[in-house]
Coordinates of C-alpha atoms and ligand atoms in Angstrom, one line a residue:
M4 CA 62.5 54.7 130.6
C5 CA 59.6 52.3 130.1
G6 CA 56.4 52.5 132.2
I7 CA 54.6 49.6 133.9
V8 CA 51.0 49.4 135.3
G9 CA 49.3 46.4 136.7
A10 CA 46.0 45.8 138.6
V11 CA 43.9 43.1 140.3
A12 CA 40.3 44.0 140.9
Q13 CA 36.7 42.6 140.9
R14 CA 36.0 45.0 138.0
D15 CA 37.4 45.3 134.5
V16 CA 41.0 46.7 134.9
A17 CA 41.6 47.7 131.2
P18 CA 40.5 51.3 131.7
I19 CA 42.8 51.6 134.8
L20 CA 45.7 50.2 132.8
V21 CA 45.1 52.5 129.8
E22 CA 44.8 55.6 132.0
G23 CA 47.9 54.6 133.9
L24 CA 49.8 54.1 130.6
K25 CA 48.8 57.6 129.4
R26 CA 50.2 59.0 132.6
L27 CA 53.4 57.1 132.1
E28 CA 53.8 57.7 128.4
Y29 CA 56.4 60.4 129.0
R30 CA 58.7 57.7 130.2
G31 CA 58.8 55.8 126.9
Y32 CA 56.6 56.0 123.9
D33 CA 57.6 53.9 121.0
S34 CA 55.0 51.1 121.6
A35 CA 52.5 50.0 124.2
G36 CA 50.6 46.9 125.1
L37 CA 48.5 45.2 127.7
A38 CA 47.3 41.7 128.8
V39 CA 44.2 41.1 130.8
I40 CA 42.8 37.9 132.2
D41 CA 39.0 37.4 132.8
R42 CA 37.4 35.2 135.5
Q43 CA 37.1 32.3 133.1
G44 CA 40.9 32.4 132.6
V45 CA 40.8 33.8 129.1
M46 CA 43.7 36.1 128.4
G47 CA 43.4 39.0 126.0
C48 CA 46.6 40.6 124.8
L49 CA 46.9 43.7 122.6
R50 CA 50.1 45.5 121.5
R51 CA 50.6 48.4 119.2
I52 CA 53.6 50.3 117.8
G53 CA 53.4 54.0 118.5
K54 CA 51.8 56.0 121.3
V55 CA 49.2 54.8 123.9
R56 CA 46.4 56.3 121.8
E57 CA 47.1 53.7 119.1
L58 CA 46.6 51.0 121.7
E59 CA 43.5 52.8 123.0
D60 CA 42.0 53.0 119.5
A61 CA 42.8 49.3 119.0
L62 CA 41.0 48.5 122.3
G63 CA 38.0 50.4 121.1
E64 CA 37.8 48.1 118.0
K65 CA 38.7 44.9 119.8
P66 CA 38.0 45.3 123.6
V67 CA 39.7 43.0 126.1
Q68 CA 38.3 42.8 129.6
G69 CA 39.2 41.2 132.9
G70 CA 39.9 41.7 136.5
T71 CA 43.7 41.1 136.4
G72 CA 46.0 42.8 134.0
I73 CA 49.4 44.3 133.1
A74 CA 50.4 47.0 130.7
H75 CA 53.5 48.7 129.4
T76 CA 54.7 51.6 127.4
R77 CA 58.1 51.0 125.9
W78 CA 61.4 52.8 125.2
A79 CA 63.3 50.4 123.1
T80 CA 66.6 49.0 124.3
H81 CA 66.9 45.5 122.9
G82 CA 65.1 45.1 119.6
E83 CA 63.6 47.9 117.4
P84 CA 60.3 49.5 118.2
S85 CA 57.8 47.1 116.7
E86 CA 54.6 45.3 117.6
R87 CA 56.4 42.0 118.2
N88 CA 58.9 43.6 120.5
A89 CA 56.3 45.5 122.5
H90 CA 55.3 44.2 125.9
P91 CA 53.7 42.1 127.4
H92 CA 55.7 39.1 126.3
T93 CA 54.1 35.8 126.7
S94 CA 55.1 32.2 127.1
D95 CA 52.0 30.1 126.8
D96 CA 49.9 30.9 129.9
I97 CA 52.4 33.4 131.3
S98 CA 52.5 37.1 130.4
V99 CA 55.2 39.5 131.5
V100 CA 56.0 43.2 131.4
H101 CA 59.5 44.4 132.3
N102 CA 61.5 47.6 132.8
G103 CA 65.3 47.6 132.8
I104 CA 67.9 45.4 131.0
I105 CA 68.7 41.7 131.5
E106 CA 72.4 41.7 130.8
N107 CA 72.7 37.9 130.5
H108 CA 69.7 37.5 128.2
E109 CA 71.8 36.0 125.4
E110 CA 73.1 33.2 127.6
L111 CA 69.6 32.6 129.0
R112 CA 68.1 32.6 125.5
E113 CA 70.4 29.9 124.4
Q114 CA 69.6 27.8 127.4
L115 CA 65.9 28.2 126.9
Q116 CA 66.1 27.5 123.2
D117 CA 67.9 24.2 124.1
L118 CA 64.9 23.5 126.3
G119 CA 62.7 23.9 123.3
Y120 CA 61.4 27.5 123.8
I121 CA 60.8 29.5 120.6
F122 CA 61.4 33.2 120.8
A123 CA 58.9 35.6 119.2
S124 CA 60.8 38.8 119.8
D125 CA 64.3 40.3 119.9
T126 CA 63.9 41.6 123.4
D127 CA 65.7 40.7 126.6
T128 CA 62.4 40.6 128.4
E129 CA 61.1 37.5 126.6
V130 CA 63.6 35.4 128.5
I131 CA 61.8 36.3 131.8
A132 CA 58.5 35.0 130.3
H133 CA 60.0 31.7 129.2
L134 CA 62.0 31.3 132.4
V135 CA 59.0 31.8 134.6
H136 CA 57.1 29.4 132.4
H137 CA 59.9 26.8 132.8
E138 CA 60.3 27.3 136.5
R139 CA 56.5 27.2 137.0
K140 CA 56.6 23.5 136.0
T141 CA 58.5 22.6 139.2
S142 CA 57.1 25.3 141.6
T143 CA 54.0 25.1 143.8
T144 CA 53.2 28.8 143.2
L145 CA 53.7 31.5 140.6
L146 CA 55.6 33.5 143.2
E147 CA 58.0 30.6 143.7
A148 CA 58.6 30.4 140.0
L149 CA 59.4 34.1 139.9
Q150 CA 61.8 33.8 142.8
K151 CA 63.6 30.9 141.0
T152 CA 63.7 33.1 137.9
V153 CA 65.1 36.3 139.4
V154 CA 68.1 34.6 140.9
Q155 CA 69.1 33.7 137.4
L156 CA 68.9 37.2 136.1
T157 CA 71.8 39.6 135.9
G158 CA 71.0 43.3 135.2
A159 CA 68.1 45.5 136.2
Y160 CA 64.4 44.7 136.4
G161 CA 61.1 45.8 137.6
T162 CA 58.8 43.1 136.4
V163 CA 55.2 42.0 136.7
V164 CA 53.9 38.5 135.8
I165 CA 50.5 37.1 135.4
D166 CA 49.4 33.5 134.7
R167 CA 46.2 32.7 132.8
R168 CA 45.6 29.6 135.0
E169 CA 45.6 31.7 138.2
P170 CA 43.6 34.8 137.3
D171 CA 43.2 36.1 140.8
H172 CA 46.7 37.5 141.3
M173 CA 49.9 39.0 139.9
V174 CA 53.5 38.6 141.1
V175 CA 56.2 41.3 140.9
A176 CA 59.9 41.7 141.4
R177 CA 62.2 44.6 141.7
S178 CA 65.9 45.0 141.3
G179 CA 67.4 48.1 139.9
S180 CA 64.1 49.5 138.4
P181 CA 61.5 51.0 140.7
L182 CA 58.1 49.5 141.4
V183 CA 55.4 50.8 143.7
I184 CA 52.4 49.0 145.0
G185 CA 49.1 50.9 145.2
Y186 CA 46.4 50.1 147.8
G187 CA 42.8 50.5 146.8
I188 CA 39.6 49.2 148.5
G189 CA 39.2 45.6 147.6
E190 CA 41.7 46.0 144.7
H191 CA 45.5 46.6 144.4
Y192 CA 47.8 47.9 141.8
V193 CA 51.4 48.1 140.8
A194 CA 53.3 50.7 138.7
S195 CA 56.7 52.0 138.0
D196 CA 55.7 55.4 139.1
Q197 CA 53.0 56.7 141.6
L198 CA 51.7 59.1 138.9
A199 CA 50.2 56.2 137.0
L200 CA 47.9 55.2 139.9
L201 CA 46.8 58.6 141.3
P202 CA 43.4 58.3 139.7
V203 CA 42.7 55.2 141.7
T204 CA 44.7 55.5 145.0
R205 CA 47.0 57.8 147.0
R206 CA 48.3 55.0 149.3
F207 CA 51.6 53.4 148.2
Q208 CA 54.2 51.0 149.3
Y209 CA 57.6 51.1 147.5
L210 CA 59.4 47.9 146.9
E211 CA 63.0 47.6 148.0
E212 CA 65.9 46.2 146.0
G213 CA 65.5 42.4 145.8
D214 CA 61.9 42.3 146.9
V215 CA 59.3 40.1 145.3
A216 CA 55.6 40.4 146.0
E217 CA 52.3 38.6 145.4
I218 CA 49.3 40.9 144.9
T219 CA 45.6 39.8 145.0
C220 CA 42.4 41.8 145.5
G221 CA 42.4 41.2 149.2
K222 CA 46.1 41.2 150.1
V223 CA 49.7 42.2 149.3
E224 CA 52.6 40.1 150.5
V225 CA 56.1 41.3 150.1
Y226 CA 59.2 39.2 150.6
D227 CA 62.8 40.4 150.7
R228 CA 65.7 38.9 148.8
N229 CA 66.1 36.3 151.6
G230 CA 62.5 35.2 151.3
A231 CA 61.4 36.8 154.6
L232 CA 57.9 38.4 154.7
V233 CA 58.4 42.2 155.1
Q234 CA 56.1 45.2 155.3
H235 CA 57.5 48.5 154.2
E236 CA 55.8 51.7 155.2
I237 CA 52.6 52.6 153.4
I238 CA 52.8 56.3 152.5
D239 CA 50.1 58.7 151.5
S240 CA 51.1 60.5 148.4
D241 CA 50.9 64.3 148.4
L242 CA 51.1 64.4 144.6
D243 CA 48.3 66.4 143.1
H244 CA 45.7 64.2 141.3
E245 CA 45.7 66.7 138.5
A246 CA 49.5 66.4 138.3
G247 CA 49.3 64.4 135.1
D248 CA 46.9 66.9 133.3
K249 CA 47.9 69.6 130.8
G250 CA 45.1 71.9 131.9
S251 CA 44.5 74.6 129.3
Y252 CA 48.1 74.5 128.1
R253 CA 49.0 73.1 124.7
H254 CA 51.9 71.1 126.0
Y255 CA 53.1 69.9 129.4
M256 CA 56.4 71.7 128.8
L257 CA 54.7 75.1 128.5
K258 CA 52.6 74.4 131.6
E259 CA 55.7 73.4 133.5
I260 CA 57.6 76.5 132.3
F261 CA 54.7 78.7 133.6
E262 CA 54.5 76.7 136.9
Q263 CA 58.0 77.8 137.8
P264 CA 57.1 80.7 140.1
E265 CA 54.8 78.4 142.1
A266 CA 57.2 75.5 142.1
I267 CA 60.0 77.7 143.4
A268 CA 57.8 79.1 146.1
N269 CA 57.0 75.5 147.1
T270 CA 60.7 74.7 147.2
L271 CA 61.3 77.6 149.6
E272 CA 58.2 77.1 151.7
G273 CA 59.0 76.4 155.3
R274 CA 62.7 76.3 154.7
L275 CA 63.5 80.0 155.2
T276 CA 63.3 81.8 158.5
E277 CA 63.3 85.6 158.7
A278 CA 67.0 85.8 157.6
H279 CA 68.3 82.2 157.4
V280 CA 68.1 79.0 155.4
A281 CA 66.8 76.4 157.9
V282 CA 69.7 74.0 158.0
E283 CA 67.5 71.3 159.5
S284 CA 65.5 71.1 156.3
F285 CA 68.4 69.0 155.0
G286 CA 68.0 66.6 157.9
H287 CA 67.9 66.6 161.7
N288 CA 71.7 66.1 161.9
A289 CA 72.6 68.3 158.9
R290 CA 74.2 71.1 161.0
E291 CA 76.6 68.6 162.6
I292 CA 77.4 67.0 159.2
F293 CA 77.8 70.3 157.3
S294 CA 80.2 71.7 159.9
K295 CA 82.5 68.8 159.2
V296 CA 82.2 68.9 155.4
E297 CA 85.4 70.1 153.7
A298 CA 84.6 69.4 150.0
I299 CA 81.6 68.6 147.8
Q300 CA 81.2 66.0 145.1
L301 CA 78.2 66.6 142.8
I302 CA 77.0 63.8 140.6
A303 CA 74.2 64.0 138.0
C304 CA 73.2 63.4 134.4
G305 CA 71.6 65.7 131.7
T306 CA 69.9 68.8 132.9
S307 CA 70.7 67.9 136.5
Y308 CA 74.4 68.0 135.6
N309 CA 74.0 71.5 134.4
A310 CA 72.5 72.5 137.7
G311 CA 75.5 71.0 139.4
M312 CA 77.8 73.0 137.1
V313 CA 76.2 76.2 138.4
A314 CA 76.4 75.1 142.0
R315 CA 80.1 74.4 141.7
N316 CA 80.7 78.1 141.1
W317 CA 78.5 79.0 144.1
F318 CA 80.4 76.6 146.4
E319 CA 83.8 77.6 145.3
D320 CA 83.0 81.3 145.5
M321 CA 82.4 80.6 149.1
G322 CA 85.8 78.8 149.4
I323 CA 84.3 75.3 149.6
P324 CA 86.0 73.0 147.1
C325 CA 83.5 71.4 144.8
R326 CA 83.8 68.9 142.0
V327 CA 81.0 68.1 139.6
E328 CA 80.9 65.1 137.3
I329 CA 78.6 63.2 134.9
A330 CA 77.5 60.0 136.7
S331 CA 78.3 57.7 133.8
E332 CA 81.9 58.9 133.8
F333 CA 82.3 59.0 137.6
R334 CA 81.2 55.4 138.2
Y335 CA 83.8 53.9 135.9
R336 CA 86.9 55.7 137.0
K337 CA 88.9 55.9 140.1
A338 CA 87.8 59.3 141.3
F339 CA 89.9 61.2 143.9
V340 CA 87.9 61.6 147.1
A341 CA 89.0 64.6 149.2
E342 CA 88.8 64.1 152.9
N343 CA 85.5 64.8 154.6
S344 CA 83.7 65.1 151.3
L345 CA 79.9 65.2 151.0
F346 CA 78.5 63.2 148.1
V347 CA 75.5 64.9 146.5
T348 CA 73.3 63.4 143.8
I349 CA 71.1 65.7 141.8
S350 CA 68.2 64.0 140.0
Q351 CA 64.7 64.9 139.1
S352 CA 63.5 61.3 139.1
G353 CA 65.8 59.8 141.7
E354 CA 66.0 56.7 139.5
T355 CA 68.6 57.5 136.8
A356 CA 70.7 54.4 136.5
D357 CA 74.1 55.9 136.4
T358 CA 73.5 58.4 139.1
L359 CA 72.0 55.7 141.4
A360 CA 75.0 53.4 140.6
S361 CA 77.4 56.3 141.5
L362 CA 75.5 56.8 144.8
R363 CA 75.9 53.1 145.6
L364 CA 79.6 53.2 144.8
A365 CA 80.0 56.3 147.0
K366 CA 78.3 54.5 149.9
D367 CA 79.9 51.1 149.5
E368 CA 83.4 51.7 148.3
Q369 CA 84.5 55.4 148.6
G370 CA 85.3 57.3 151.7
F371 CA 82.5 60.0 151.6
I372 CA 81.4 61.1 155.0
H373 CA 77.7 61.4 154.0
T374 CA 75.4 61.2 151.0
L375 CA 72.7 63.7 150.1
S376 CA 70.1 63.5 147.4
I377 CA 68.6 66.6 145.8
C378 CA 65.5 65.1 144.2
N379 CA 62.0 65.7 143.0
V380 CA 60.4 62.3 143.7
P381 CA 59.8 61.3 147.3
G382 CA 60.2 57.6 147.8
S383 CA 62.5 57.3 144.8
S384 CA 65.6 55.0 145.1
M385 CA 68.1 57.8 145.5
V386 CA 66.0 59.4 148.3
R387 CA 65.7 56.1 150.1
E388 CA 69.3 55.2 149.7
S389 CA 70.9 58.5 150.6
D390 CA 71.7 59.5 154.2
M391 CA 69.9 62.8 153.7
A392 CA 67.4 64.0 151.1
F393 CA 66.2 67.4 150.1
M394 CA 63.1 67.4 148.0
T395 CA 62.9 70.0 145.2
R396 CA 59.1 70.0 145.3
A397 CA 58.7 71.0 141.6
G398 CA 55.6 68.8 141.4
A399 CA 55.2 66.1 138.7
E400 CA 57.2 67.0 135.6
I401 CA 55.9 65.2 132.5
G402 CA 57.6 67.0 129.6
V403 CA 60.7 65.1 128.7
A404 CA 62.7 68.3 128.5
S405 CA 63.3 69.3 132.1
T406 CA 62.2 72.9 133.0
K407 CA 60.8 73.4 136.5
A408 CA 62.8 70.5 137.9
F409 CA 66.0 72.4 136.8
T410 CA 65.1 75.8 138.3
T411 CA 64.0 74.2 141.6
Q412 CA 67.2 72.2 141.7
L413 CA 69.1 75.4 141.4
V414 CA 67.1 77.0 144.2
S415 CA 67.7 73.9 146.3
L416 CA 71.4 73.9 145.6
L417 CA 71.7 77.6 146.4
M418 CA 70.0 76.8 149.8
L419 CA 72.5 74.0 150.3
V420 CA 75.4 76.4 149.5
V421 CA 74.1 78.9 152.0
A422 CA 73.5 76.2 154.7
I423 CA 77.0 74.7 154.4
G424 CA 78.5 78.2 154.1
R425 CA 76.9 79.3 157.3
C426 CA 77.8 76.0 159.2
K427 CA 81.4 76.5 158.1
N428 CA 81.4 80.2 158.8
R429 CA 82.2 81.0 155.2
L430 CA 79.2 83.2 154.8
S431 CA 78.4 86.2 157.0
E432 CA 75.0 86.5 158.7
S433 CA 74.2 89.7 156.7
D434 CA 75.1 88.1 153.4
E435 CA 72.9 85.2 154.3
A436 CA 70.1 87.6 155.1
T437 CA 70.6 89.3 151.7
I438 CA 70.4 85.9 149.8
V439 CA 67.3 84.9 151.7
A440 CA 65.6 88.1 150.8
E441 CA 66.5 87.6 147.2
L442 CA 65.2 84.1 147.2
R443 CA 61.9 85.3 148.5
E444 CA 61.7 87.7 145.5
L445 CA 62.5 85.0 143.0
P446 CA 59.0 83.7 142.2
G447 CA 58.0 87.3 141.4
V448 CA 61.0 87.9 139.2
I449 CA 60.3 84.7 137.2
R450 CA 56.7 85.9 136.8
D451 CA 58.1 89.1 135.2
V452 CA 60.4 87.1 132.8
L453 CA 57.4 85.0 131.7
Q454 CA 55.8 88.2 130.5
Q455 CA 58.4 88.3 127.8
K456 CA 57.0 85.3 126.0
E457 CA 55.8 87.3 123.0
A458 CA 59.1 88.9 122.3
I459 CA 60.8 85.6 122.6
T460 CA 58.3 84.0 120.2
E461 CA 59.3 86.6 117.6
L462 CA 63.0 85.7 118.0
S463 CA 62.2 82.1 117.6
E464 CA 61.1 82.6 114.0
D465 CA 64.7 83.2 113.0
F466 CA 65.8 79.8 114.3
A467 CA 63.2 77.6 112.6
D468 CA 65.1 77.2 109.3
K469 CA 68.6 76.8 110.9
H470 CA 70.4 73.6 111.3
H471 CA 73.0 74.7 113.9
S472 CA 73.4 77.2 116.7
L473 CA 75.8 78.3 119.4
F474 CA 75.1 79.3 123.0
L475 CA 77.6 81.4 124.8
G476 CA 78.0 82.4 128.5
R477 CA 80.7 82.9 131.1
G478 CA 81.0 82.0 134.8
T479 CA 77.7 80.8 136.2
M480 CA 76.1 81.7 132.9
Y481 CA 78.1 79.1 131.0
P482 CA 76.1 76.2 132.4
I483 CA 73.0 78.1 131.6
A484 CA 74.2 78.4 128.0
M485 CA 74.7 74.6 128.2
E486 CA 71.2 74.1 129.5
G487 CA 69.8 76.4 126.8
A488 CA 71.6 74.4 124.1
L489 CA 70.4 71.1 125.6
K490 CA 66.8 72.3 125.6
L491 CA 67.0 73.5 121.9
K492 CA 68.5 70.3 120.6
E493 CA 66.3 68.0 122.7
I494 CA 63.0 69.4 121.4
S495 CA 63.6 71.2 118.1
Y496 CA 66.4 68.8 116.8
I497 CA 68.5 71.8 115.8
H498 CA 72.1 71.1 116.6
A499 CA 73.1 73.4 119.5
E500 CA 76.4 73.6 121.2
A501 CA 77.3 75.6 124.3
Y502 CA 80.7 77.2 124.7
A503 CA 82.3 79.2 127.5
A504 CA 82.6 82.4 125.5
G505 CA 86.3 82.7 126.1
E506 CA 86.8 79.5 124.1
L507 CA 85.2 80.9 121.0
K508 CA 88.4 81.7 119.3
H509 CA 89.8 78.3 120.0
G510 CA 87.6 76.6 117.4
P511 CA 83.9 77.5 117.1
L512 CA 84.6 80.9 115.6
A513 CA 85.4 79.0 112.4
L514 CA 81.7 78.0 112.2
I515 CA 80.3 81.5 112.3
D516 CA 78.3 82.7 109.4
S517 CA 74.8 84.1 108.8
D518 CA 73.3 80.6 109.1
M519 CA 74.6 80.1 112.6
P520 CA 72.6 81.9 115.2
V521 CA 74.6 82.7 118.4
V522 CA 72.6 83.0 121.6
V523 CA 74.4 84.9 124.4
V524 CA 73.4 85.0 128.1
A525 CA 74.7 88.3 129.2
P526 CA 73.5 89.8 132.4
N527 CA 75.4 92.8 133.7
N528 CA 78.2 91.2 135.8
E529 CA 81.9 91.5 136.2
L530 CA 82.5 89.3 133.1
L531 CA 80.2 91.4 130.8
E532 CA 83.0 93.4 129.2
K533 CA 84.9 90.2 128.3
L534 CA 81.6 88.8 126.9
K535 CA 81.0 91.9 124.9
S536 CA 84.4 91.4 123.2
N537 CA 83.4 87.8 122.3
M538 CA 80.1 89.2 120.9
E539 CA 82.1 91.6 118.7
E540 CA 84.2 88.7 117.4
V541 CA 80.9 87.0 116.3
R542 CA 79.5 90.2 114.7
A543 CA 82.7 91.0 112.9
R544 CA 82.3 87.6 111.1
G545 CA 78.8 88.2 110.0
G546 CA 77.2 86.2 112.8
Q547 CA 73.7 87.0 114.1
L548 CA 73.6 87.5 117.9
Y549 CA 70.5 86.8 120.1
V550 CA 71.3 88.3 123.5
F551 CA 69.5 88.0 126.8
S552 CA 70.6 90.8 129.0
D553 CA 69.4 93.5 131.5
P554 CA 69.2 97.3 131.3
R555 CA 72.5 97.9 133.1
A556 CA 74.4 96.0 130.4
M557 CA 73.4 98.7 127.9
L558 CA 73.3 96.3 125.0
V559 CA 71.4 97.8 122.1
A560 CA 69.7 96.0 119.2
G561 CA 71.0 96.8 115.8
E562 CA 72.6 95.2 112.7
G563 CA 73.5 91.6 113.6
I564 CA 72.2 91.8 117.2
K565 CA 68.8 91.3 118.7
V566 CA 68.4 91.9 122.4
I567 CA 65.8 90.7 125.0
T568 CA 66.0 92.8 128.1
L569 CA 65.1 91.1 131.3
T570 CA 64.5 92.4 134.8
E571 CA 67.7 93.3 136.7
V572 CA 68.7 90.6 139.2
S573 CA 71.7 89.8 141.4
D574 CA 74.6 87.7 140.1
L575 CA 73.5 84.9 142.4
L576 CA 70.0 84.6 141.0
A577 CA 70.9 85.4 137.4
P578 CA 71.5 81.7 136.4
I579 CA 68.0 80.8 137.6
V580 CA 66.3 83.7 136.0
Y581 CA 68.1 83.5 132.6
T582 CA 67.1 79.9 132.3
V583 CA 63.5 80.8 131.7
P584 CA 63.8 82.7 128.4
L585 CA 66.0 80.0 127.0
Q586 CA 63.3 77.4 127.8
L587 CA 60.7 79.6 126.1
L588 CA 62.9 80.1 123.0
S589 CA 63.3 76.3 122.6
Y590 CA 59.6 75.7 123.1
D591 CA 58.7 78.3 120.5
V592 CA 61.2 77.0 118.0
A593 CA 60.0 73.5 118.4
L594 CA 56.4 74.7 118.0
I595 CA 57.3 76.3 114.6
K596 CA 59.2 73.2 113.6
G597 CA 56.2 71.0 114.5
T598 CA 58.2 68.5 116.6
D599 CA 56.7 66.5 119.4
V600 CA 57.5 68.9 122.2
D601 CA 56.6 66.8 125.2
Q602 CA 57.9 63.5 123.8
P603 CA 60.8 64.2 121.5
R604 CA 62.1 61.4 119.3
N605 CA 64.4 58.8 120.8
L606 CA 64.4 60.3 124.3
A607 CA 62.8 59.3 127.6
K608 CA 62.1 61.1 130.8
S609 CA 63.6 58.7 133.3
V610 CA 66.7 56.8 132.2
T611 CA 66.7 53.7 134.3
V612 CA 69.1 51.8 132.1
E613 CA 72.8 52.5 131.5
Ligands
LIG721 C1 66.9 62.2 130.9 C2 65.9 63.3 130.9 C3 66.5 64.7 131.3 C4 67.2 64.5 132.6 C5 68.2 63.4 132.7 C6 68.6 63.1 134.1 O1 67.8 62.4 129.9 O2 65.3 63.4 129.6 O3 65.5 65.7 131.3 O4 67.8 65.7 132.9 O5 67.5 62.2 132.2 O6 67.5 62.7 134.8 P1 67.3 62.9 136.4 O7 66.0 62.3 136.7 O8 68.4 62.1 137.1 O9 67.4 64.3 136.7

């Protein structure tokens, strides 16, 4: 969702804030702003609608400088994207940035209005600014005012507050929206994501739920929800400093698509022995836990949910019952929990609000034996709150449309399936050895598929003037069709729907005409003949097919059918491999349509609100 950066230093922090915002822009990008206080206690505030570069241009014309500052890039929830709704929000001397949603903001707004406060925006955040201002009158410190404020808030917040009258520090609070403190030499920072601060530090302390902290140049003091002084571990980030750069690529998405061979190799690194998946890579007690597991519950949102859909097939092929559900549905119904079930969240960010809420529900109220997080961000809420964590190691993913995070999730899930299968004797040693050998080949196979870029670019020209499209697949390729459709709609704004191909004649066939491209993922597997019949149904109605297949499937291009032939791969690896050409197709279509590939309209990378 939105991005936060803050800094306290002896030097001007505005450049640190702007660089941080640029690195966080993928999280929200409808407006941006900053507030900086100089040593004389003069506060400069600048806000702009649009992207961070608008703010940067405005700063060029009207510089603000100072040693203490906060900044924010916004993804609107309460109040339209506009300059007056952009953060920071101020109340006289107080200035505030906030991520999350204050659910009781209307009630608080009324109370504050009765006290004489005048609201300048439609946001929920502004109540924090006025409340801190109000509480500051009867508090000895700004921190105390923030502590008195947060107990009145219902909802989710990661917030940073500065006060013009006390220019040497900032105070922060976290509940339901992540904040990380960065340690520099003689200066300190805060951000909603490590990535923002990598140019200035690699040393981080994550705040826990309910924490508040006071940050000055010389010290950081963190207090838990009971007011006790605490010190969480300070970690050294292993994220690459260059992680936020596009390099020579035109878009992050393209860079991230092409990084997949390396990302997958990293996911596998040190986790495979000669012929086994190292079960301990899921945790020191994973072997004991996995032996007891009798069923799996996978929970995720968006692209991560599609990864879960593939994994369900893999688990059940091995005779291990597996359910997969969208987090926002799961958390609001009484789900059946099978005995000895393992609860697994799949999340790139580890912060998605619904997935995190489901995890908390699973831990607090449901009878799951253990929780595991498959995640890409070390130190994220899900990783910290799960019993076990398995990092996908995709590296920073900036493009809003998920690519390498998805394929590394699939690889991680496949390793999980193998590990549990072996612990439960559902998988023979020789079958495990075969899968391990295939996994080792995977980066090379993906490299081959990436060579098809030009052929896929040619196909994409057919899509650019279309308004609708269908994606078809069967078995494990049905979720890949779902992922292909999701990618296309996200970044090209072409309406794309995925269907299990067998469902075609139960409705979507009525839509088929020459204006409705139909993409089919059709590797040679035991469902191919069925799929070919479905393709004939499309062709017979004048539909145009775009088929991704392999040489053994013997599909030939002709009237109404274009075929991209990929390297032959095993059934198990096919979902991972066939994802890649669909990513490239969406990218190329978006390029022709001229949409904002990395930051598609209305979307955000990390959805930390419900
Ligand atoms: C957003 C992102 C998607 C992502 C989904 C779930 O919608 O734009 O790319 O798949 O959130 O995010 P997560 O971080 O939990 O995988």
